[in-house]
Short mmCIF file of C-alpha atoms and ligand atoms in Angstrom, two decimals:
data_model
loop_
_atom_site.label_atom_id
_atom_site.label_comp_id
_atom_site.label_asym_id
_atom_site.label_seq_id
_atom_site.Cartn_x
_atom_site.Cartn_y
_atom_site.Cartn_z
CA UNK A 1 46.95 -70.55 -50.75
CA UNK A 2 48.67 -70.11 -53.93
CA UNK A 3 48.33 -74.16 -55.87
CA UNK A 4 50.29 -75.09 -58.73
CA UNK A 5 47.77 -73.90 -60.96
CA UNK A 6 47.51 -70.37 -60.06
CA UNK A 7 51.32 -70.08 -59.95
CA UNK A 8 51.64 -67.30 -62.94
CA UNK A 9 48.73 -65.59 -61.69
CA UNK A 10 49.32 -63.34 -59.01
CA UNK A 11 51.84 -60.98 -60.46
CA UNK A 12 49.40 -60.86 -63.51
CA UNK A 13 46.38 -60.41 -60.96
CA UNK A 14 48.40 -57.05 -59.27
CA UNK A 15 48.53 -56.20 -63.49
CA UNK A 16 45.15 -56.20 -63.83
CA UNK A 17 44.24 -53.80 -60.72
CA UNK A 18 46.75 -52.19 -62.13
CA UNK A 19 45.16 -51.84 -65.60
CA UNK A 20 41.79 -51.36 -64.34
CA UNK A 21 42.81 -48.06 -62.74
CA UNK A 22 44.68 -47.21 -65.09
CA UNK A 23 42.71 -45.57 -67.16
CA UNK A 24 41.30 -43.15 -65.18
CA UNK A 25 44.41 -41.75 -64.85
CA UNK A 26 46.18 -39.55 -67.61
CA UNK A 27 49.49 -40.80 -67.95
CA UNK A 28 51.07 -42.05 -71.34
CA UNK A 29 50.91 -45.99 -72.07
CA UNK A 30 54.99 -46.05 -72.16
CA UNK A 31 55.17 -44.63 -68.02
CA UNK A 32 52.76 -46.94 -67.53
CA UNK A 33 54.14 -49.83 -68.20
CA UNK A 34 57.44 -48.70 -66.52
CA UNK A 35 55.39 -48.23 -63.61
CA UNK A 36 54.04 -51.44 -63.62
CA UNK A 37 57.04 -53.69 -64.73
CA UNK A 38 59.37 -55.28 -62.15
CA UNK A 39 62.73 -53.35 -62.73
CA UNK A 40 65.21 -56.40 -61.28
CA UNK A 41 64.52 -59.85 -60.64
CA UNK A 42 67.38 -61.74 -59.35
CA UNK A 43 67.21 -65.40 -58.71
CA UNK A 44 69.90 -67.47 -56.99
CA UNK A 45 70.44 -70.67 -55.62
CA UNK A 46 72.55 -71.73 -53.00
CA UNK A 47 73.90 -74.70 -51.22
CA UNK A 48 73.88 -75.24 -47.68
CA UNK A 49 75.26 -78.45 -45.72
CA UNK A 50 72.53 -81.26 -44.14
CA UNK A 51 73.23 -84.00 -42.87
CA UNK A 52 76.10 -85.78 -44.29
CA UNK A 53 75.65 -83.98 -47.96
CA UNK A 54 74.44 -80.58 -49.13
CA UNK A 55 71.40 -79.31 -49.98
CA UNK A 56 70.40 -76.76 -52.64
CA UNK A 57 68.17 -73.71 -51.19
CA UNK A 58 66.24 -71.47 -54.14
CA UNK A 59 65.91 -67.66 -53.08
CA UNK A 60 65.17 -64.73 -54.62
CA UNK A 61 64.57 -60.70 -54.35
CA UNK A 62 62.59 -58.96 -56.59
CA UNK A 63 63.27 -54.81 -56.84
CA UNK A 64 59.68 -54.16 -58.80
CA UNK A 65 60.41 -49.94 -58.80
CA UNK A 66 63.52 -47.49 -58.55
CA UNK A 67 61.60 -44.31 -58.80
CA UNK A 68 62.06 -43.98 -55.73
CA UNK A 69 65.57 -45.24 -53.15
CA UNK A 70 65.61 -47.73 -51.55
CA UNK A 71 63.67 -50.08 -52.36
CA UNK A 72 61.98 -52.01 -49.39
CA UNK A 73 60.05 -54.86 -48.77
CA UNK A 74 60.57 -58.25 -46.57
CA UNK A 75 61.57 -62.26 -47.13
CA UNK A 76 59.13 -64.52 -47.21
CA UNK A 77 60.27 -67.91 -45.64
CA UNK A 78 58.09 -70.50 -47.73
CA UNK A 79 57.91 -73.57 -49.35
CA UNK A 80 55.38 -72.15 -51.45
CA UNK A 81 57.53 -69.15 -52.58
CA UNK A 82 57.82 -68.92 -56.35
CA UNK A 83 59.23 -66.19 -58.63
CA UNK A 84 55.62 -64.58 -59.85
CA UNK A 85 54.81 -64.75 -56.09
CA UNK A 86 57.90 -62.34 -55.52
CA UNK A 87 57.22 -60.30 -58.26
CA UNK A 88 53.41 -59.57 -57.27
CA UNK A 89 54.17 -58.88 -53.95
CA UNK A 90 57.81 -56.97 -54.78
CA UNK A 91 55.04 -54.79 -56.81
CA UNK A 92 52.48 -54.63 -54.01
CA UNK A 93 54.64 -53.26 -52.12
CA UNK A 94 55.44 -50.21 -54.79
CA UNK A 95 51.73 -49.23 -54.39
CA UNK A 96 51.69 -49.82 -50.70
CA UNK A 97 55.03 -47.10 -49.81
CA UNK A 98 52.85 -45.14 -51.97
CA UNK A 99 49.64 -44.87 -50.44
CA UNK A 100 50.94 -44.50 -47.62
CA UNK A 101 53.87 -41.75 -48.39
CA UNK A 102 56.86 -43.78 -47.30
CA UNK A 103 59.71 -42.22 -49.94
CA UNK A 104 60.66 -46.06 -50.88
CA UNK A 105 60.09 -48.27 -53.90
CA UNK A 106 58.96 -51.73 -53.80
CA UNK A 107 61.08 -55.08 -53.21
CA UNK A 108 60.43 -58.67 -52.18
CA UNK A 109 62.60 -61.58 -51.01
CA UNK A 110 61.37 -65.11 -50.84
CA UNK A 111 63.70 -68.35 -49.62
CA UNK A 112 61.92 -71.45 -50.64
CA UNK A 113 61.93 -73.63 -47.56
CA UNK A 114 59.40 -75.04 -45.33
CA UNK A 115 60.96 -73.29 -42.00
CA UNK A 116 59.69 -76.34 -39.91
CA UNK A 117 62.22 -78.81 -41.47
CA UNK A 118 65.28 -77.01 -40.48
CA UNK A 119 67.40 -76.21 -37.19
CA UNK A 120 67.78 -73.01 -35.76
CA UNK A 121 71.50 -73.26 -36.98
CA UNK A 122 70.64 -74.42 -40.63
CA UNK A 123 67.87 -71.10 -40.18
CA UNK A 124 71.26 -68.69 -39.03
CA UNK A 125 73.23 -70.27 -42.13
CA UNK A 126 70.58 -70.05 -44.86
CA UNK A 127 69.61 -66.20 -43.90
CA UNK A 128 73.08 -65.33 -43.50
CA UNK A 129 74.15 -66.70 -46.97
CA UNK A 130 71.18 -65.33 -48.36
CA UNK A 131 72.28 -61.61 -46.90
CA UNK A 132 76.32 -62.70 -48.72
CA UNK A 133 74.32 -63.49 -51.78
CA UNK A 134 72.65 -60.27 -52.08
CA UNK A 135 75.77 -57.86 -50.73
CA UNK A 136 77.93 -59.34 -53.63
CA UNK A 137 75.24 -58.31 -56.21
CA UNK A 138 74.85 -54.54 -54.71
CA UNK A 139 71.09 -56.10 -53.60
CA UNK A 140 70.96 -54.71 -49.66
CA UNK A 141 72.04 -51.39 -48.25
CA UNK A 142 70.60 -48.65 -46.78
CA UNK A 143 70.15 -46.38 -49.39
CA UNK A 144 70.03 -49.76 -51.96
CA UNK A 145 67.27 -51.98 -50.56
CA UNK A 146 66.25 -52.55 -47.27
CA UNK A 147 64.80 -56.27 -46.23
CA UNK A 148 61.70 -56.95 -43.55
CA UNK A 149 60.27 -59.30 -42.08
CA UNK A 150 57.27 -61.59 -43.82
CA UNK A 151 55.56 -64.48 -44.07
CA UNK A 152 57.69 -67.05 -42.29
CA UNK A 153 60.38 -64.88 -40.98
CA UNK A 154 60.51 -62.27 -37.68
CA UNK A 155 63.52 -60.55 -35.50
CA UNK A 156 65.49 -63.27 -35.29
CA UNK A 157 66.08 -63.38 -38.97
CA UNK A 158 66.45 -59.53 -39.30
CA UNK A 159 69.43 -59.61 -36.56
CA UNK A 160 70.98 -61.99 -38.80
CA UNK A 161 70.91 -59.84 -41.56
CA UNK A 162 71.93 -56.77 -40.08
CA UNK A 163 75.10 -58.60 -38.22
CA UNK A 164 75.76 -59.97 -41.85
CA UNK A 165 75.81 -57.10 -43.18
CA UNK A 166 77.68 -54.94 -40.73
CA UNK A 167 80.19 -57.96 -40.81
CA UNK A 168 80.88 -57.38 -44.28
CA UNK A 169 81.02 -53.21 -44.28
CA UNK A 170 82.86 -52.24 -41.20
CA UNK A 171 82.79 -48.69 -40.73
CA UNK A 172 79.55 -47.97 -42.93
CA UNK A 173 78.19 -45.59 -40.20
CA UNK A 174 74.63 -46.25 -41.45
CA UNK A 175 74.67 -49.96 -41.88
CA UNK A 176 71.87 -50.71 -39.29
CA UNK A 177 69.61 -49.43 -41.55
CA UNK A 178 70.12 -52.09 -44.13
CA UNK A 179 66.89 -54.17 -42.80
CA UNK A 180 64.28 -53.40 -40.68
CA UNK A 181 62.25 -55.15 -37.81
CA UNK A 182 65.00 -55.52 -35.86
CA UNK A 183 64.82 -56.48 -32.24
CA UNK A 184 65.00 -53.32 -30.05
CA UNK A 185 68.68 -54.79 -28.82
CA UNK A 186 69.74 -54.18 -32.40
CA UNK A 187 68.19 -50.91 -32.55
CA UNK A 188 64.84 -52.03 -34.16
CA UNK A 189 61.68 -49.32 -32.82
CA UNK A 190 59.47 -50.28 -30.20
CA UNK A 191 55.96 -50.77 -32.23
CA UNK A 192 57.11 -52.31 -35.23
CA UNK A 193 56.34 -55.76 -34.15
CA UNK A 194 52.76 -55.25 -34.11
CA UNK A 195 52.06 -51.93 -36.36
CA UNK A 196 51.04 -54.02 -39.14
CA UNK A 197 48.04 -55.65 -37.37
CA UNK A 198 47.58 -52.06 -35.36
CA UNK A 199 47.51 -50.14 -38.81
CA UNK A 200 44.71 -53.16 -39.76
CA UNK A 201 43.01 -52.17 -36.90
CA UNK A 202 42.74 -48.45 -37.88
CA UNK A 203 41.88 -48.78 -41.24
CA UNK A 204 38.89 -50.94 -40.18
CA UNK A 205 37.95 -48.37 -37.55
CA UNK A 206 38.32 -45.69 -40.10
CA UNK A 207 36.43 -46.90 -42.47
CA UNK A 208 33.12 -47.97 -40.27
CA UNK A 209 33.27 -44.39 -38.87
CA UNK A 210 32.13 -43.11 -42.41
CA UNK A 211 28.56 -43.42 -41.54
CA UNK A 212 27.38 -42.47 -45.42
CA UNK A 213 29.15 -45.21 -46.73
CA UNK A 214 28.01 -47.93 -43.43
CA UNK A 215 24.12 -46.49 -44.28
CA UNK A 216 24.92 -48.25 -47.52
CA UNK A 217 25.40 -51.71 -45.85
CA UNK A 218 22.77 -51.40 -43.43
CA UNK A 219 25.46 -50.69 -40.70
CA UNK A 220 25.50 -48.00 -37.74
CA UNK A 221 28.95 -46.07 -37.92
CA UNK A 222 31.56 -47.28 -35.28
CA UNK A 223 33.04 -50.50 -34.54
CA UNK A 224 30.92 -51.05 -30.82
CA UNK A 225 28.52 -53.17 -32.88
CA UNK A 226 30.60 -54.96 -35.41
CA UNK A 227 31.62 -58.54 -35.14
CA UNK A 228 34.51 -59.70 -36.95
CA UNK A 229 36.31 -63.01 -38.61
CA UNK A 230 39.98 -63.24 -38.44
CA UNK A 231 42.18 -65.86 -40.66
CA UNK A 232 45.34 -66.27 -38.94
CA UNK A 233 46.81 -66.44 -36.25
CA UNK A 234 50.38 -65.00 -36.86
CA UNK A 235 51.58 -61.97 -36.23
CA UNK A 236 49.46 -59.72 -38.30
CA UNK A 237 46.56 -61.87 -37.16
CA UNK A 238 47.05 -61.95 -34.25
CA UNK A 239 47.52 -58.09 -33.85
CA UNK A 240 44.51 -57.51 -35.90
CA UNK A 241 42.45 -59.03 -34.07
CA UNK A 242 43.77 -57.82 -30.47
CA UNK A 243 43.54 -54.11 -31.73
CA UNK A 244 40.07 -54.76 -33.32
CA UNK A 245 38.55 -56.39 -29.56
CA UNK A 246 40.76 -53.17 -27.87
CA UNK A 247 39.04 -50.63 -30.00
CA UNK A 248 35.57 -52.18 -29.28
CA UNK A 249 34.86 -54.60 -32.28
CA UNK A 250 33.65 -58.44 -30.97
CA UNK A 251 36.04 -60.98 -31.94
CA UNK A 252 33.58 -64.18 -33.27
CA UNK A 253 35.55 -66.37 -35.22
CA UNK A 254 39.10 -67.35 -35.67
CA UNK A 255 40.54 -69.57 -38.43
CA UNK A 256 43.92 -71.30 -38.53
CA UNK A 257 45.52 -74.45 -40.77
CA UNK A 258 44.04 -76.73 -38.63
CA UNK A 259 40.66 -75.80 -38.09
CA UNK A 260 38.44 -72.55 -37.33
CA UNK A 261 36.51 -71.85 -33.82
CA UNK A 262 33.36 -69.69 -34.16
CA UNK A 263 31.78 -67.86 -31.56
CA UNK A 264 28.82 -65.64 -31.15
CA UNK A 265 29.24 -63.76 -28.10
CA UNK A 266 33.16 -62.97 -28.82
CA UNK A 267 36.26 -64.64 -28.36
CA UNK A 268 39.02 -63.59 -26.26
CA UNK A 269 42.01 -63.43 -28.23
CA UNK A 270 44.93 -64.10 -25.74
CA UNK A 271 43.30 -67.24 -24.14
CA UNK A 272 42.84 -68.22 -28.14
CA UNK A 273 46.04 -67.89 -28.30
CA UNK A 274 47.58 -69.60 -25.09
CA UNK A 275 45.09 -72.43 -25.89
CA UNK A 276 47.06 -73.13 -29.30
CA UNK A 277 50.33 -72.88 -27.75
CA UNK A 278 49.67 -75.57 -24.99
CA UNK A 279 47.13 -77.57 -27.40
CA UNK A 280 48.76 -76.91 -30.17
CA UNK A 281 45.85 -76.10 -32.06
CA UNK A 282 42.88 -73.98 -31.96
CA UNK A 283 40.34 -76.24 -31.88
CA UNK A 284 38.04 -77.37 -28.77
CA UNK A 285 39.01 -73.99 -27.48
CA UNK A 286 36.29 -73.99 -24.30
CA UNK A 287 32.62 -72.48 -25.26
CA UNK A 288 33.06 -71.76 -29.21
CA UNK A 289 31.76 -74.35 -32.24
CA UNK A 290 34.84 -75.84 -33.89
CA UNK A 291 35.88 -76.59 -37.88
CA UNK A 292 37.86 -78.86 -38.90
CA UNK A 293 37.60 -77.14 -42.25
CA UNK A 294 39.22 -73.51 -41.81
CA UNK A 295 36.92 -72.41 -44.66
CA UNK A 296 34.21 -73.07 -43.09
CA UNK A 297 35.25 -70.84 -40.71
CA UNK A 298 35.16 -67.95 -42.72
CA UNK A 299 31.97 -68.74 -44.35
CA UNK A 300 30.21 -67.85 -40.79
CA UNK A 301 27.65 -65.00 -39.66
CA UNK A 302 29.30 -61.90 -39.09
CA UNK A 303 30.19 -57.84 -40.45
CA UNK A 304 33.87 -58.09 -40.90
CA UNK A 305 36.57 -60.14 -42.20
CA UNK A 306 40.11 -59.99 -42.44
CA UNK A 307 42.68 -62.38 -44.12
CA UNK A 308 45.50 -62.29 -42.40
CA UNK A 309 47.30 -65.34 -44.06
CA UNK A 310 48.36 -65.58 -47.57
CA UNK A 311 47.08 -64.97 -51.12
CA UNK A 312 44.33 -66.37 -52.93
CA UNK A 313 41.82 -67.06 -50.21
CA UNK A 314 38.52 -65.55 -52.09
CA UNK A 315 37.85 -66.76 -55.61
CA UNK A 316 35.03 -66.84 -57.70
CA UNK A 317 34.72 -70.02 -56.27
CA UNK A 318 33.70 -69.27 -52.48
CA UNK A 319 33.39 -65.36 -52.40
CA UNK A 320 29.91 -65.86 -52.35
CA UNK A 321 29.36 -67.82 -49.40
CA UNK A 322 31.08 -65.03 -47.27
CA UNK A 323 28.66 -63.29 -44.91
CA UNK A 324 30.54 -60.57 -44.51
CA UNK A 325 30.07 -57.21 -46.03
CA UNK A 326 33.32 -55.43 -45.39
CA UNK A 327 36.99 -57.40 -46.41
CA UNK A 328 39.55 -55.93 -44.75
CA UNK A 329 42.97 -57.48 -46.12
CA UNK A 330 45.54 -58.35 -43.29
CA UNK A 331 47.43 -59.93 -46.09
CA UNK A 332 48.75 -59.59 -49.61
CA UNK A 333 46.52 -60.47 -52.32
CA UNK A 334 43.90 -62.29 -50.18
CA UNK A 335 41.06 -61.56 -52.80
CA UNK A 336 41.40 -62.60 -56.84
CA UNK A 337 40.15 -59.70 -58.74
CA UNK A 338 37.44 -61.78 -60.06
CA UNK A 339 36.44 -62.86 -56.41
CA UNK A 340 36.23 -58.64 -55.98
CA UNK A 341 33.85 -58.06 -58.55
CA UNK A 342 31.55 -60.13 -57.34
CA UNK A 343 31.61 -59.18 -53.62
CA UNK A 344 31.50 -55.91 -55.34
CA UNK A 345 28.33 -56.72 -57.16
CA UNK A 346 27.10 -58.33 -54.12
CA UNK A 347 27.42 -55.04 -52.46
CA UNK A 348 30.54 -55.23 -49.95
CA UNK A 349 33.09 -53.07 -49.49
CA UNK A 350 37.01 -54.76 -49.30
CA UNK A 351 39.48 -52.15 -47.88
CA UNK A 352 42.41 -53.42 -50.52
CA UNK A 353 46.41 -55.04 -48.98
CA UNK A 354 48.19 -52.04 -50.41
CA UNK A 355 46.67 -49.44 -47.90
CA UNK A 356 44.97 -51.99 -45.08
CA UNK A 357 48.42 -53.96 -44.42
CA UNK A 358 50.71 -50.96 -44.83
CA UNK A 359 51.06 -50.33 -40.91
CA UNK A 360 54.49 -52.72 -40.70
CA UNK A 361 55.88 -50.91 -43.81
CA UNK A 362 55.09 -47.49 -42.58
CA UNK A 363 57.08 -48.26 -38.55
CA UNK A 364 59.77 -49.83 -41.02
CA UNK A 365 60.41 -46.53 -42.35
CA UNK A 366 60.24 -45.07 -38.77
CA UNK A 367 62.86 -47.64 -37.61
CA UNK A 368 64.91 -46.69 -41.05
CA UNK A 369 64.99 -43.12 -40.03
CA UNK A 370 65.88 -44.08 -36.48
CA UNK A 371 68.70 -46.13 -37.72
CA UNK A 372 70.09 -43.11 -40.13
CA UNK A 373 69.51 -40.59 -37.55
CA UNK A 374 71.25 -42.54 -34.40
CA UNK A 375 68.88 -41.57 -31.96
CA UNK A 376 65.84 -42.69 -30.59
CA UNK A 377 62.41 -40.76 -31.29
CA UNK A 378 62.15 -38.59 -28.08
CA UNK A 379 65.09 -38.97 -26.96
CA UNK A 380 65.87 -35.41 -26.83
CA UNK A 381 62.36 -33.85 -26.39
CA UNK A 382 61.34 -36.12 -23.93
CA UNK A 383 62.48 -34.52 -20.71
CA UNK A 384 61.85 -31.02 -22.21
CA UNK A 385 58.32 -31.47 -23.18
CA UNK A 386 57.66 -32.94 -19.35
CA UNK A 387 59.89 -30.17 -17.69
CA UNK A 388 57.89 -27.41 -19.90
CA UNK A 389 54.65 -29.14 -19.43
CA UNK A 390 55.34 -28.93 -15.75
CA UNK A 391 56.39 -25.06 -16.13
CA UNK A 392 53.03 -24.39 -17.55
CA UNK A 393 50.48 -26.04 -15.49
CA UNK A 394 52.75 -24.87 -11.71
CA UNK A 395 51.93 -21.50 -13.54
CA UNK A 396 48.28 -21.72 -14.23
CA UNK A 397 47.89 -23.84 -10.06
CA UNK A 398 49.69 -20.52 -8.86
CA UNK A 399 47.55 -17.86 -10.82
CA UNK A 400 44.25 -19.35 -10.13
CA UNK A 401 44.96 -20.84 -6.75
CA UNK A 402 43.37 -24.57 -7.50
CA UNK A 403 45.14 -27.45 -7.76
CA UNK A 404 45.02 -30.13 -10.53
CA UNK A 405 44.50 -33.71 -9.65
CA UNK A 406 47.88 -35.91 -9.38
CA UNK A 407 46.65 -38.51 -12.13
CA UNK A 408 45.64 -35.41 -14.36
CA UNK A 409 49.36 -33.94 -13.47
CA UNK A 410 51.05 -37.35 -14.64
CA UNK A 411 48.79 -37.27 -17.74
CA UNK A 412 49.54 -33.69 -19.31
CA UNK A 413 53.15 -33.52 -18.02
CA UNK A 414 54.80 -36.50 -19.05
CA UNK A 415 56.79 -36.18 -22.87
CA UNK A 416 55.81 -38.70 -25.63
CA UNK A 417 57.90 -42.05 -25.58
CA UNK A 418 59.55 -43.66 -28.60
CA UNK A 419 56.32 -46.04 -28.88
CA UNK A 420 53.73 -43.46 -28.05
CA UNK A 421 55.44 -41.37 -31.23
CA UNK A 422 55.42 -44.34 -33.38
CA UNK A 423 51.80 -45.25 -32.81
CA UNK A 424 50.84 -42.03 -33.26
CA UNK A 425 52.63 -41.32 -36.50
CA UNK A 426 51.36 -44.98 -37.49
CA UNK A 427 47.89 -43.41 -36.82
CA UNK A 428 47.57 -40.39 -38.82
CA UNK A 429 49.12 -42.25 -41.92
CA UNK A 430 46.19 -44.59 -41.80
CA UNK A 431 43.23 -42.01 -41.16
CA UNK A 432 45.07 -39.53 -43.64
CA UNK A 433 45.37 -42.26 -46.52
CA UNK A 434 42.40 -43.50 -46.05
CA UNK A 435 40.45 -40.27 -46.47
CA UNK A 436 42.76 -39.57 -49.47
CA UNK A 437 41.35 -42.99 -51.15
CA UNK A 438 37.79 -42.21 -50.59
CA UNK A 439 38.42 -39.05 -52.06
CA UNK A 440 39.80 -40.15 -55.36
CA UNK A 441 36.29 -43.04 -55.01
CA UNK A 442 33.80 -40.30 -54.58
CA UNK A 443 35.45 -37.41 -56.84
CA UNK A 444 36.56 -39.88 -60.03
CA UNK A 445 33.62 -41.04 -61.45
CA UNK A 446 34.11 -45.32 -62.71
CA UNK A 447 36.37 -45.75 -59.56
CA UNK A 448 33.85 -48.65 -58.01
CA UNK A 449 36.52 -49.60 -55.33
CA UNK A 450 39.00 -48.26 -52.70
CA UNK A 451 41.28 -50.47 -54.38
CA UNK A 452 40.48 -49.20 -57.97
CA UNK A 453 41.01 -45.57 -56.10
CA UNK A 454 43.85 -46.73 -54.41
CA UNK A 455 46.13 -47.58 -57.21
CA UNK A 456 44.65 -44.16 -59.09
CA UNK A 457 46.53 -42.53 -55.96
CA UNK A 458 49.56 -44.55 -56.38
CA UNK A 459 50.00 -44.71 -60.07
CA UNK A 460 49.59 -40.63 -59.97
CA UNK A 461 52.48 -40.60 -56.85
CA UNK A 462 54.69 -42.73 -58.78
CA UNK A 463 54.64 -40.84 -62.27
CA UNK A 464 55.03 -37.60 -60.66
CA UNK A 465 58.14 -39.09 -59.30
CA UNK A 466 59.37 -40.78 -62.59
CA UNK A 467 59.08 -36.85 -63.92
CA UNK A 468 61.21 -35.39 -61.05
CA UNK A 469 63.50 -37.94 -61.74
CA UNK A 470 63.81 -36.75 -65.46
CA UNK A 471 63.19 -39.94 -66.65
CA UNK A 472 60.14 -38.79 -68.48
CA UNK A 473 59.64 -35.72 -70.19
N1 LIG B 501 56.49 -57.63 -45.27
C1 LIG B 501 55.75 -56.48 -44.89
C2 LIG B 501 54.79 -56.08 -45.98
O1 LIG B 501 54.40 -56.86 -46.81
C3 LIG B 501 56.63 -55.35 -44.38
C4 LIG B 501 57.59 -54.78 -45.35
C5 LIG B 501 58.56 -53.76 -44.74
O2 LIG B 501 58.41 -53.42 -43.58
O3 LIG B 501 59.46 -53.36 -45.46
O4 LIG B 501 54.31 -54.98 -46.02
#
């Protein structure tokens, strides 16, 4: 977790990735640095009533790039939340929509409060003042900038926004598409509560399938014999780790606030998880080793870890006691680039935030799109597909006189549903970007790292739109 200390440093740590790839690229110093530079930072402050007085609540959103409209990007709820922290992850987020080919640029929010101190009301009043505070500066819209959820905030928040919003433009016919992870009610997409950790769990499973680059770790390809660590519990962690134990990985080790639990033969997620809720914590959970120290946790026996939590969890300080080989980052900024070049050196591989975590940004723009286009995905194709699908296969029964099995019937004929569409599209993002970043690693010779790669890919997205644009000659 980001410490006093380290408090200019992340922003300048997204720099330096930025830098190193840089210069493999062939674009002049001057785009560069537009690139990289955070285009608006607007700070605020504003008071809220507690108790019998007032209280003053600091918030911000950070628009890091306008080649590209809107911007996007979600609100952390924190009391850690600074205005570097913002920027870094406002500029994440640029590299992230790229990667990943979602038309947006990147933005942050952050509201510094510790969400446990405050009521559900004093929650509805902060988020909703925060939406007033960012309509009256031409900050949210859908075509301006379009909030999410983060660290700290979920549906509940989003619905807040939206209603704020809608409040305060009647008639705007596109207005629901001013934020995204809505609850379905509110027309959110089905999928975009847990695409973030699902999109983890493909980019893991795409990258172990490379069996030239698992050779190089001593690993078989596939995820049947890989056991993983997970930090967090949240959403993304939780998700992460579900999809992981679904598509065949073992689950050994879990690591919260409180503690870590560590097992060897696998743990099964959703009791981990109903044990915390009625325990309220994860340790003692029945037949794994607990740690009181959630580091510890991490530092135990196994192929694959992902941060799910926050930034600044590998440093040059404890990089080295990670087993390990591959880091896959649930989070934003969960490795300090000099933590990376020594798990470099040290041989792993970490599959970088801006493409692993992209799964909740990519279903954001599916919601968006839902939201502009007033209609669910499937809605109209749905019945068609199944009716058509049913034409066909009565054909074939008739002309070759056998008939296909009732389950095999239900299987082919159905149409896709809003969810199954979603998924899928969430799918072939991550396998297509993924292939794309090992491209730019194997074909540009001094690219050591996906990440390195990664931001090649971006930076060479982001100029070519800052040329369209006519910004540059
Ligand atoms: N907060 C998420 C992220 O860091 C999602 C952003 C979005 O959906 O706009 O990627």
């Amino acid at each position: 977790m980001a410490n006093l200390a380290d408090e200019n440093k992340f922003f300048a740590d997204v720099c330096k990735n930025f830098d190193s790839a840089a210069q493999f690229t062939n674009h002049p110093e001057g785009l560069l640095n537009q690139i990289k530079t955070c285009n608006s930072v607007y700070r605020f402050q504003f008071p809220i009533r507690r108790g019998n007085g007032f209280e003053v609540i600091d918030a911000w959103r950070v628009e890091h790039s306008h080649h590209m409209s809107p911007t996007k990007g979600g609100i952390r709820y924190s009391e850690m939340v600074n205005e570097d922290e913002v920027m870094a992850l406002a500029a994440l987020m640029t590299y992230k929509c790229a990667i990943v080919n979602v038309p947006f640029g990147g933005a942050k929010g952050g509201i510094k409060i510790n969400t446990k101190q405050y009521s559900v009301a004093e929650l509805e009043t902060i988020t909703r003042r925060y939406t007033t505070e960012l309509i009256k500066k031409n900050f949210i819209g859908p075509g301006i900038d379009v909030p999410a959820p983060d660290y700290g905030s979920g549906e509940r928040e989003m619905s807040w926004i939206a209603d704020t919003y809608m409040t305060m433009n009647p008639g705007q016919l596109d207005a629901l598409g001013c934020v995204t992870g809505k609850p379905i009610a509110l027309h959110g997409i089905r999928g975009r509560k847990e695409a973030t950790g699902r999109g983890v769990a493909y980019a893991v499973r795409e990258c172990v399938e490379v069996a030239e680059d698992m050779a190089k770790l001593g690993f078989k390809a596939g995820l049947g014999d890989k056991r993983v660590i997970v930090q967090g519990l949240g959403n993304v962690g939780y998700h992460s780790a579900k999809f992981l134990s679904e598509f065949g990985a073992t689950i050994v080790g879990l690591c919260e606030f409180e503690g870590a639990i560590y097992n060897p033969d696998g743990l099964n997620v959703d009791e981990v998880f109903a044990h915390r809720k009625n325990t309220g914590s994860i340790l003692d959970f029945p037949g794994a080793t607990s740690f009181k120290n959630s580091m510890e946790g991490l530092e135990q026996d196994c192929d694959i870890i992902v941060p799910a939590a926050l930034e600044n969890q590998f440093t040059e300080l404890n990089i080295r006691n990670i087993k390990a080989k591959i880091i896959a980052e649930g989070a934003n900024g969960p490795t300090t680039p000099e933590a990376e070049a020594i798990f470099t050196e040290m041989g792993g591989i970490i599959i970088p935030d801006m493409y692993c975590n992209a799964g909740g940004v990519t279903v954001s723009y599916f919601e968006w799109l839902k939201n502009l286009s007033h209609v669910a995905f499937g809605r109209m194709e749905n019945r068609y597909a199944a009716n058509s699908n049913a034409n066909l296969i009565n054909t074939l029964e008739n002309l070759t006189g056998k008939t296909i099995l009732p389950e095999h019937r239900l299987m082919i004929v159905k149409g896709a549903s809003e969810m199954e569409l979603v998924n899928s599209g969430l799918e072939d993002t991550m396998i297509h970007s993924y292939h794309e970043i090992r491209e730019t690693l194997m074909t540009k010779p001094g690219t050591k790292t996906l990440r390195t790669a990664a931001f090649v890919n971006s930076i060479d997205k982001i100029a070519v739109s800052y040329m369209n644009l006519g910004v540059w000659p």
